Coordinates of C-alpha atoms in Angstrom, one line a residue:
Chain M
X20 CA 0.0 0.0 0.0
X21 CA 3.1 2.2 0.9
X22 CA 4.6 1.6 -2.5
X23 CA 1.1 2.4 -4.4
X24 CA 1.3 5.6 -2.7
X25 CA 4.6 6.6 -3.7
X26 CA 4.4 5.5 -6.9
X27 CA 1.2 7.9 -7.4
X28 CA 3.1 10.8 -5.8
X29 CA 6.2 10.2 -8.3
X30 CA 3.7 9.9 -11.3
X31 CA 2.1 13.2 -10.4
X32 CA 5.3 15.0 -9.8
X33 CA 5.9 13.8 -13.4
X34 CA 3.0 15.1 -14.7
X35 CA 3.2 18.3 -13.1
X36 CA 6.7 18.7 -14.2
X37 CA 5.7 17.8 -18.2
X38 CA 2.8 20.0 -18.2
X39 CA 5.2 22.9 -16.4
X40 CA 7.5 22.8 -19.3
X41 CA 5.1 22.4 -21.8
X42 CA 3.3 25.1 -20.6
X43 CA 6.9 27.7 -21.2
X44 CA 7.5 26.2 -24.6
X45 CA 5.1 27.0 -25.6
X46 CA 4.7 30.4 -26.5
X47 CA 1.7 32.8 -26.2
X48 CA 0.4 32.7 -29.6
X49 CA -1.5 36.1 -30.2
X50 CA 1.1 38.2 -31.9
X51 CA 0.0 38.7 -35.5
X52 CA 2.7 38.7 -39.1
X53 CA 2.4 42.0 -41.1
X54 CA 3.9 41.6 -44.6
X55 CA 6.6 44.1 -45.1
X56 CA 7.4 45.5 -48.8
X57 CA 10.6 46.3 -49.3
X58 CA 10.2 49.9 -49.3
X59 CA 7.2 52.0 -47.6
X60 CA 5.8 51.9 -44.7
X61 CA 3.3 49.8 -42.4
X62 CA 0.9 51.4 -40.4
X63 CA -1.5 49.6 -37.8
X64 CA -3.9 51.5 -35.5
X65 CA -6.4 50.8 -33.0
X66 CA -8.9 53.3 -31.0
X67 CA -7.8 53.4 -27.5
X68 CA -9.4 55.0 -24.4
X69 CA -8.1 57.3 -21.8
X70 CA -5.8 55.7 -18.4
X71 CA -5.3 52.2 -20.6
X72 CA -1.6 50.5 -20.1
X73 CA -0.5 49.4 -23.6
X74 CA 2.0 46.3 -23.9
X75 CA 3.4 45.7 -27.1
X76 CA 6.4 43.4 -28.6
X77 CA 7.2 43.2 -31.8
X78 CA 10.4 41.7 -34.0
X79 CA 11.3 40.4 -37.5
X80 CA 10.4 36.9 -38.4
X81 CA 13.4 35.5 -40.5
X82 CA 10.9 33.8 -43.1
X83 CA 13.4 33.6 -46.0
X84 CA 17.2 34.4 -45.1
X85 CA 19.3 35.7 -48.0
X86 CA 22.8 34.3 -48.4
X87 CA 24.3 36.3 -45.6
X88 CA 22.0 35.4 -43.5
X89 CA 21.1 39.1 -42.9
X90 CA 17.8 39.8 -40.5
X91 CA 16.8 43.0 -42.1
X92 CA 16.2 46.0 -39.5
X93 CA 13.5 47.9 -39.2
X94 CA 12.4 51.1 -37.3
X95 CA 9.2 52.0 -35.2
X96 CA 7.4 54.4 -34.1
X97 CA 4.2 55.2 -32.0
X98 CA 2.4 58.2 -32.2
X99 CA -0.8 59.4 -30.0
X100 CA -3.9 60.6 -31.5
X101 CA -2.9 64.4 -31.1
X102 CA 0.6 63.6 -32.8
X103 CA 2.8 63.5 -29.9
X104 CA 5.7 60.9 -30.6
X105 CA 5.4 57.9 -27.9
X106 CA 8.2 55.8 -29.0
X107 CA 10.5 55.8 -31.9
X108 CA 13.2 53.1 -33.0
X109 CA 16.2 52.7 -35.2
X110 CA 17.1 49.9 -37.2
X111 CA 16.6 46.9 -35.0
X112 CA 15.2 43.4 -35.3
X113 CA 13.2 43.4 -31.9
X114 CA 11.6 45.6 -29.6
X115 CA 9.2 46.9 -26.8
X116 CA 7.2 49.2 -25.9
X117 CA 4.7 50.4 -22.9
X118 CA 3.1 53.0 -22.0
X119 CA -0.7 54.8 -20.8
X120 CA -2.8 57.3 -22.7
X121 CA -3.5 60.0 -21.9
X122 CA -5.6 61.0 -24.8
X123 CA -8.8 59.4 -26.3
X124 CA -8.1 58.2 -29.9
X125 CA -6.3 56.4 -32.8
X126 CA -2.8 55.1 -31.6
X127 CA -0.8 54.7 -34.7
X128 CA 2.5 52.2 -34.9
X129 CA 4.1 52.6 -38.0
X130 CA 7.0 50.4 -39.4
X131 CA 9.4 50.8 -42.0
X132 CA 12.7 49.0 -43.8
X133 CA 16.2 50.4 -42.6
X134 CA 19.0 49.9 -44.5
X135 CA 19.3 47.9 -47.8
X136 CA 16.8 44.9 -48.1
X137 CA 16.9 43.0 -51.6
X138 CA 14.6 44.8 -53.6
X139 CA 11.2 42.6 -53.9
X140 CA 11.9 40.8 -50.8
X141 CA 8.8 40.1 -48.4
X142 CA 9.6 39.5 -45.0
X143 CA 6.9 39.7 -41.7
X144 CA 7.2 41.8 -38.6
X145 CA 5.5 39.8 -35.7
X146 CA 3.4 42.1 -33.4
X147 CA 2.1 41.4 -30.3
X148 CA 0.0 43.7 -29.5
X149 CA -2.0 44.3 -25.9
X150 CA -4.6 47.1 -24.3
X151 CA -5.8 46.9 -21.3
X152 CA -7.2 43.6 -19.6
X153 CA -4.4 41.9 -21.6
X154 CA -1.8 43.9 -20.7
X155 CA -2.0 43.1 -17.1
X156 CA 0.5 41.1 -15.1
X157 CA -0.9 38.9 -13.5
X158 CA 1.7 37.0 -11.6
X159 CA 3.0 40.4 -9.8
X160 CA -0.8 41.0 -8.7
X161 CA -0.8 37.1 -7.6
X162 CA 2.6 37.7 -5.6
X163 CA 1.2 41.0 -4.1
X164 CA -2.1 39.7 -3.2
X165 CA -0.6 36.5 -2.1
X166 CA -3.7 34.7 -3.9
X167 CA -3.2 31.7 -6.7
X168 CA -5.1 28.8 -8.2
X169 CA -9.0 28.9 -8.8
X170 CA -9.1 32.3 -6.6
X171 CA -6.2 33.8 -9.1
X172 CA -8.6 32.4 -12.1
X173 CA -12.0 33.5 -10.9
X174 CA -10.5 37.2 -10.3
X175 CA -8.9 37.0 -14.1
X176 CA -12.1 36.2 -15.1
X177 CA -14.2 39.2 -13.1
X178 CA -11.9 42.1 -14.4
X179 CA -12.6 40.7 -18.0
X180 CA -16.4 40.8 -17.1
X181 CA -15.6 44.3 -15.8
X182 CA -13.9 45.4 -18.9
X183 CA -16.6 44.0 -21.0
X184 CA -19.0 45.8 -19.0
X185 CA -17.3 48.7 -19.6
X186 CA -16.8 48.6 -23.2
X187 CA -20.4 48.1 -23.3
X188 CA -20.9 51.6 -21.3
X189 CA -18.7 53.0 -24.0
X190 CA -20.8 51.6 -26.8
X191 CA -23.9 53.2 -25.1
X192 CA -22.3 56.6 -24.9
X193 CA -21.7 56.2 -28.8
X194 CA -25.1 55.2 -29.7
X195 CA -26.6 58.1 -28.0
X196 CA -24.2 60.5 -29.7
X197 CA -25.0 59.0 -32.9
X198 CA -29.1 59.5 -32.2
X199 CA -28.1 62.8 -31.3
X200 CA -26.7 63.3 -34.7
X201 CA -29.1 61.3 -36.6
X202 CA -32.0 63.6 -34.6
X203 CA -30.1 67.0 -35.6
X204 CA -30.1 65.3 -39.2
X205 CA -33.4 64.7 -39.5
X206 CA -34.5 68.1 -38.0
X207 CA -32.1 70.2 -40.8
X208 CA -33.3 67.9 -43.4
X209 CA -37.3 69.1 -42.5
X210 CA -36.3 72.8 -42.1
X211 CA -33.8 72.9 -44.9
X212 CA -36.6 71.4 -47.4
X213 CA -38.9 73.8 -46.0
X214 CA -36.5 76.7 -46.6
X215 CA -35.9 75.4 -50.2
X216 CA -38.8 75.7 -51.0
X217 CA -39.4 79.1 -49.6
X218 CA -36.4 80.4 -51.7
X219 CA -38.1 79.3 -54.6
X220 CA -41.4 81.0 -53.8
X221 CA -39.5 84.3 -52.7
X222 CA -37.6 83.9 -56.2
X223 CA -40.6 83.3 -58.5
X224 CA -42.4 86.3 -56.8
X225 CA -39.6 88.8 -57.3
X226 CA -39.4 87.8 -60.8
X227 CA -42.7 88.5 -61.3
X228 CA -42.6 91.9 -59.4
X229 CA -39.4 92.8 -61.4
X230 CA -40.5 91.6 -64.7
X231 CA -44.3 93.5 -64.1
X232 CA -42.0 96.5 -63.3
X233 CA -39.9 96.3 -66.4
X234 CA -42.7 96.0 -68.4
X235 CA -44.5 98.7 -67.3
X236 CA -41.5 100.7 -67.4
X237 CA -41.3 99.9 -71.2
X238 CA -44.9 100.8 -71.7
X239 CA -46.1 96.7 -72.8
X240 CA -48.4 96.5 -70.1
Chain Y
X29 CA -2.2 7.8 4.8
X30 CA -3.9 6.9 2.1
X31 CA -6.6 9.7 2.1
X32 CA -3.1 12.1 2.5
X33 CA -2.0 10.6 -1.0
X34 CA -4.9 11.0 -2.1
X35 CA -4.9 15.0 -1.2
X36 CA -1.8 14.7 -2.7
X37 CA -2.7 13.7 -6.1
X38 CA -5.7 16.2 -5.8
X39 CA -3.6 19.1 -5.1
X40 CA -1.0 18.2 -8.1
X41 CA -4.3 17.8 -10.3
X42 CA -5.1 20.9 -9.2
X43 CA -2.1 22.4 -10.3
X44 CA -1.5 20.5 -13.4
X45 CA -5.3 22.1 -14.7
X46 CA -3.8 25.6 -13.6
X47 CA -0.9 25.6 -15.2
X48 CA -3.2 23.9 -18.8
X49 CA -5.2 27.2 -18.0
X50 CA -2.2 29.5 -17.8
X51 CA -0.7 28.9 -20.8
X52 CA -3.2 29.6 -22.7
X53 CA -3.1 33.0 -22.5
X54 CA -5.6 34.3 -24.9
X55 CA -7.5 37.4 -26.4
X56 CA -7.8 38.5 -29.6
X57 CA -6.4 41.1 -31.6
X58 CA -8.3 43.9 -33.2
X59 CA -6.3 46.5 -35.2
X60 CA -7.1 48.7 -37.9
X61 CA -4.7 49.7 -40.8
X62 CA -5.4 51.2 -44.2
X63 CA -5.4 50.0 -47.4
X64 CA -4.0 50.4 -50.5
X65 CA -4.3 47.3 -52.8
X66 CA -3.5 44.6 -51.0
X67 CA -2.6 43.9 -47.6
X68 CA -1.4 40.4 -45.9
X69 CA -1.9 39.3 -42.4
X70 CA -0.1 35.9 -40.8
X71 CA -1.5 34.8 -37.4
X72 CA 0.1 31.4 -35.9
X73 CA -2.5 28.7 -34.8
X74 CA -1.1 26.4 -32.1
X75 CA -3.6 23.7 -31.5
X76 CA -5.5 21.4 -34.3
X77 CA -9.3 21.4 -33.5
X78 CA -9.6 25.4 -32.3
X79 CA -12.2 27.5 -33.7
X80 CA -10.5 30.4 -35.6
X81 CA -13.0 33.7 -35.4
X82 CA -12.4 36.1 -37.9
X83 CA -14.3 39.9 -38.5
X84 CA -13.2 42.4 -40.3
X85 CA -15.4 46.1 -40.9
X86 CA -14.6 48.9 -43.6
X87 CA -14.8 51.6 -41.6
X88 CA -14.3 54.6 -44.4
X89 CA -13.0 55.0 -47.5
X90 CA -11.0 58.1 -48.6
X91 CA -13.7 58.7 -51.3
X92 CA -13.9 62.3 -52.7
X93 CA -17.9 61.9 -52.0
X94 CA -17.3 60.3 -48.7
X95 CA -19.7 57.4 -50.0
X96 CA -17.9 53.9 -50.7
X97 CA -20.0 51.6 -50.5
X98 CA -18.1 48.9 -52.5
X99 CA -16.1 46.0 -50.1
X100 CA -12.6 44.3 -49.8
X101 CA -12.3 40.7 -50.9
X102 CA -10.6 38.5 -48.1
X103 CA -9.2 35.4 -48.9
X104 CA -7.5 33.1 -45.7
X105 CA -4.5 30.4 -46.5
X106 CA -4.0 27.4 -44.3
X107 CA 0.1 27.0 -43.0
X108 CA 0.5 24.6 -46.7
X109 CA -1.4 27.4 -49.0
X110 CA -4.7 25.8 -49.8
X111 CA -7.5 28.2 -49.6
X112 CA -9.6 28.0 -46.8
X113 CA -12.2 30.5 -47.0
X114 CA -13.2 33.2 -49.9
X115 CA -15.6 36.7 -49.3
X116 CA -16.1 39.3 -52.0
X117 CA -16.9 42.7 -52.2
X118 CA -18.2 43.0 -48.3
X119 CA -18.0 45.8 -46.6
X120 CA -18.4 43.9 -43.3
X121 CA -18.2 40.3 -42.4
X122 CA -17.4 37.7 -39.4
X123 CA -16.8 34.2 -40.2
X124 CA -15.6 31.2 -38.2
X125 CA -14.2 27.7 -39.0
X126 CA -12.3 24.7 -37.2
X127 CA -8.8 24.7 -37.4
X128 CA -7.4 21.5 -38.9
X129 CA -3.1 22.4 -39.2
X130 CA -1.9 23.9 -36.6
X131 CA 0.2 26.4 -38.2
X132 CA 1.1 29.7 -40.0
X133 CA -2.9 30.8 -41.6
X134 CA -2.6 33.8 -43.9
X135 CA -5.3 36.1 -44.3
X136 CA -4.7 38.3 -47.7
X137 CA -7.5 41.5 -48.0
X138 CA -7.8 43.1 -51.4
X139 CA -9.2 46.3 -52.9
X140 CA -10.5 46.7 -55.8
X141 CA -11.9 50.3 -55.1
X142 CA -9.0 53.1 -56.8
X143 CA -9.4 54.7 -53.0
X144 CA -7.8 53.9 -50.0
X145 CA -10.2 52.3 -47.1
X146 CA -9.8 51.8 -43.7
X147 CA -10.5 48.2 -42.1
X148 CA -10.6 47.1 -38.8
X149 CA -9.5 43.5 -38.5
X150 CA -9.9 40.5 -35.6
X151 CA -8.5 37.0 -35.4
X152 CA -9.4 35.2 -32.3
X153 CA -8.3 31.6 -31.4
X154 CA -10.9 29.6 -29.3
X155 CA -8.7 26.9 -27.0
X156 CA -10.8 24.6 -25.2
X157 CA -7.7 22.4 -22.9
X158 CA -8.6 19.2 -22.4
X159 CA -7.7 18.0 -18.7
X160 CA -5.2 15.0 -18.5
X161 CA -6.9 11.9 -17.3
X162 CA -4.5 10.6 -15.1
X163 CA -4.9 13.5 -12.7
X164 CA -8.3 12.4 -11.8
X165 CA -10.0 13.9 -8.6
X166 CA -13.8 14.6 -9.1
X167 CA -13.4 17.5 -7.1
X168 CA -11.4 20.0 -9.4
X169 CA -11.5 19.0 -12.7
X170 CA -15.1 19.2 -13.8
X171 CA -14.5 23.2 -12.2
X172 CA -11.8 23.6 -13.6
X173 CA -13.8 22.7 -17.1
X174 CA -16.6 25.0 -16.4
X175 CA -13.8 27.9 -16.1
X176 CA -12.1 27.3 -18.7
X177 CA -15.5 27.3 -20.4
X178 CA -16.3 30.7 -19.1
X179 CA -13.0 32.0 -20.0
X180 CA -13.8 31.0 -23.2
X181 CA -16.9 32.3 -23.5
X182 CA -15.9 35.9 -22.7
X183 CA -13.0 36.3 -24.8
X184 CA -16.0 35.4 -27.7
X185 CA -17.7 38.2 -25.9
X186 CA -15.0 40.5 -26.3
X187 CA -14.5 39.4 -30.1
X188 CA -18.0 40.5 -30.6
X189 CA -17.7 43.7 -28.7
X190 CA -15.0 44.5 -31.0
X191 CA -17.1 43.9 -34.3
X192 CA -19.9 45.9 -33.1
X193 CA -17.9 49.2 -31.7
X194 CA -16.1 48.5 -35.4
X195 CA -19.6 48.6 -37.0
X196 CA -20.7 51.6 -34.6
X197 CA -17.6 53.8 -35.7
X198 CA -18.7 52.9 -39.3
X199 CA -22.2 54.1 -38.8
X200 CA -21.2 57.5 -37.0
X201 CA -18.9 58.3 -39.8
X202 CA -21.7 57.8 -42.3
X203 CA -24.3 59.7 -40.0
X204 CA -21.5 62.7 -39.7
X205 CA -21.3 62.8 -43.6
X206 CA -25.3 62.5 -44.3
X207 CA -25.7 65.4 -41.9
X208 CA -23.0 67.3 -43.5
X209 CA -24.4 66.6 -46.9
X210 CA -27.8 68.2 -46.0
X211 CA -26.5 71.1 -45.2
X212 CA -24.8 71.8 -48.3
X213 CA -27.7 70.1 -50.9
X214 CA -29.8 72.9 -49.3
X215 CA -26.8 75.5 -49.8
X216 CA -26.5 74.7 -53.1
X217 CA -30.1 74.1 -54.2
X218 CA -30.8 77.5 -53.3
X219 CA -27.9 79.0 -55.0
X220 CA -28.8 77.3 -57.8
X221 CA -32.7 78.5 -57.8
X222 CA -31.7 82.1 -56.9
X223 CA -29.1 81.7 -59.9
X224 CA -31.4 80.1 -62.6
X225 CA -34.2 82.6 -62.0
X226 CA -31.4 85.7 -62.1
X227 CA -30.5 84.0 -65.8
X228 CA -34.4 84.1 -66.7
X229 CA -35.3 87.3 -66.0
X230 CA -31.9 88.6 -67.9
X231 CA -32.5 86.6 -70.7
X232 CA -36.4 88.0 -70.8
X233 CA -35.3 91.5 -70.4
X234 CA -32.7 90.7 -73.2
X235 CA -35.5 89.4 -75.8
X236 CA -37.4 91.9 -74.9
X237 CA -35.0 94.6 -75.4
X238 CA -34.2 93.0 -78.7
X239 CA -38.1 92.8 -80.0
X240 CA -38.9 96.4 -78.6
X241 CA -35.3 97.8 -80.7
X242 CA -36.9 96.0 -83.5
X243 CA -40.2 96.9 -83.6
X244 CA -40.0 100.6 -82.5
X245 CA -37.3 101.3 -85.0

């Protein structure tokens, strides 16, 4: 009975050791490839709130080396909707970047070729890119709150509700500014109709009262 | 002794579903970019049998008038380039399918309008872990299922949310321009009325002047 238990534990330990490393191979997959031309620039953009942390990782995915062996480099930059520069980059082949708006808006990241890259050649830039929720660390929270397992998962899960929740807010604020504008739209429509065709009234009665006058001025009435 | 073993293998169990849940560390990506003619995405697919959601929303095009209403064509490419899925000329679409590679899956926009358009693009993996079942103590794993299932079924949540605020942002741009354009059909329908009937009474007072120098010479 002794032995069945310790050959249980030592299986378990096993398991838990396989499933540890598999679970640091194997990578967070949510970074996505952008195509880069040889020349020009790639821009990708997203509309981010106020007070949101922003992660993001990005480097160049050797797809086809040349004969050198050569990674090309690339340079970055981030700019916030009102044009200040966030973060800007010169020729590397990797690199992060963090930071929280402050302004409400399009965040830009653009991308472009340093250096001299075979002309025609396509290689990808891998982005990983993370607002918000995602961007949270969750293992310095668990460490500071001194909380783990199901407890750790269950309050993952609430502040995704909670961010739900409050995109939701933000998509309510939206669709009452677009009824406001629809209503205004409607309203100019019905007075601007009514004031075209009060122009043309006003129009075709001057005509008449300058064209009676004219003729009566040349004596043909 | 033995129930201690037995709290023993539960608590590794335990663990062993955490760390399953842990590494999948999900979400999906939403990002807009514009344009020109053609435009290539990759995203990396880890795990055979996952639902791959995709959406993507035209959100304006640069159009002198303001007014495209013609789409993009999308066409997705498993990791071995056979075509997977094929949409034309939409200007909004989400579609799902079951991943069968694990792999590399490209997804290749095109546009066929001569103006540049904005789209807002999402790719979001669904993982569903199965729980090993050596590890087996009835007491965690079937909640450890259950949250993995709720995990799940808000990150499809927050894919959703993502196509509809792309759809919103859409409509408010064409609501902006429609109010916009009211404005100035009225401005110019009444210059144009106030114009025309200017032209009229000239031209009258011209063939007027012409038949009165006529006939009273």
């Amino acid at each position: 009975m002794a032995l069945k238990i310790f050959r249980n534990a030592r299986l378990a330990v096993l398991l838990v050791e396989l499933v540890y490393l598999m679970g640091f191979l194997v990578p967070s997959a949510k970074a996505i490839w952008l195509t880069m031309p040889s020349s020009g620039t790639k821009c990708v953009s997203e509309e981010i709130q106020t007070k949101v942390v922003v992660l993001a990782d990005y480097y160049v995915v050797d797809d086809t080396p040349d004969e050198n062996h050569n990674i090309p480099t690339i340079s970055a930059r981030v700019t916030s909707p009102y044009g200040n520069n966030l973060y800007h980059a010169d020729n590397v082949t990797h690199g992060q970047f963090a930071f929280t708006t402050t302004e409400s808006g399009n965040y830009l990241a653009c991308f472009w070729v340093d250096g001299q890259v075979k002309e025609g050649s396509i290689f990808s830039i891998s982005l990983d890119w993370r607002t918000g929720i995602s961007a949270k660390d969750w293992e310095s929270v668990a460490k500071k709150e001194k909380i783990d397992g199901v407890e750790l998962e269950l309050i993952k899960l609430e502040a995704a509700v909670q961010a739900i929740h409050e995109n939701l807010l933000f998509l309510k604020t939206r669709e009452a500014e677009m009824r406001e504008v629809s209503e205004t739209t409607n309203a100019r429509v019905a007075w601007l109709s009514i004031l075209s065709l009060g122009v043309c009234i006003a129009v075709a009665a001057l005509q008449l009262w300058h064209l009676k006058r004219y003729f009566q001025k040349k004596k043909l009435i | 002794m033995e129930s201690r073993g037995r709290s023993h293998v539960g608590v590794t169990a335990m663990v062993v579903g955490l760390l399953v849940i842990a590494s999948q560390m999900q979400g999906s990506i939403g990002i807009r970019f514009v344009i020109d003619r053609e435009e290539c995405f990759s995203h990396e697919v880890q795990y055979e049998g996952d639902t791959l959601h995709a959406s993507f929303v035209v959100i304006k095009a640069d159009t002198p008038w303001s007014y495209g209403d013609e789409g993009v064509d999308l066409v997705i490419k498993g990791p071995s380039g056979e075509q997977i899925n094929e949409i034309h000329d939409k200007t909004s679409d989400k579609l799902e399918f079951v991943v069968q590679k694990k792999g590399p899956y490209r997804f290749c926009f095109t546009n066929k309008s001569p103006y540049h358009e904005t789209i807002d693009f999402d790719v979001h993996v669904g993982h569903f872990s199965y729980f090993d079942p050596h590890a087996k103590d009835e007491h965690f794993a079937p909640l450890l299922t259950e949250i993995a299932k709720l995990e799940e079924a808000l990150y499809n949540i927050q894919f959703e949310q993502h196509w509809l605020e792309a759809q919103t942002d859409r409509q408010a741009i064409v609501n902006e321009g429609m109010s916009r354009r009211a404005v100035h059909k009225a401005m110019i329908e009444s210059a144009a009325l106030i114009g025309v009937s200017v032209l009229q009474v000239y031209l009258l007072q011209r063939l007027f002047e012409r038949k009165l120098g006529t006939s009273r010479v």
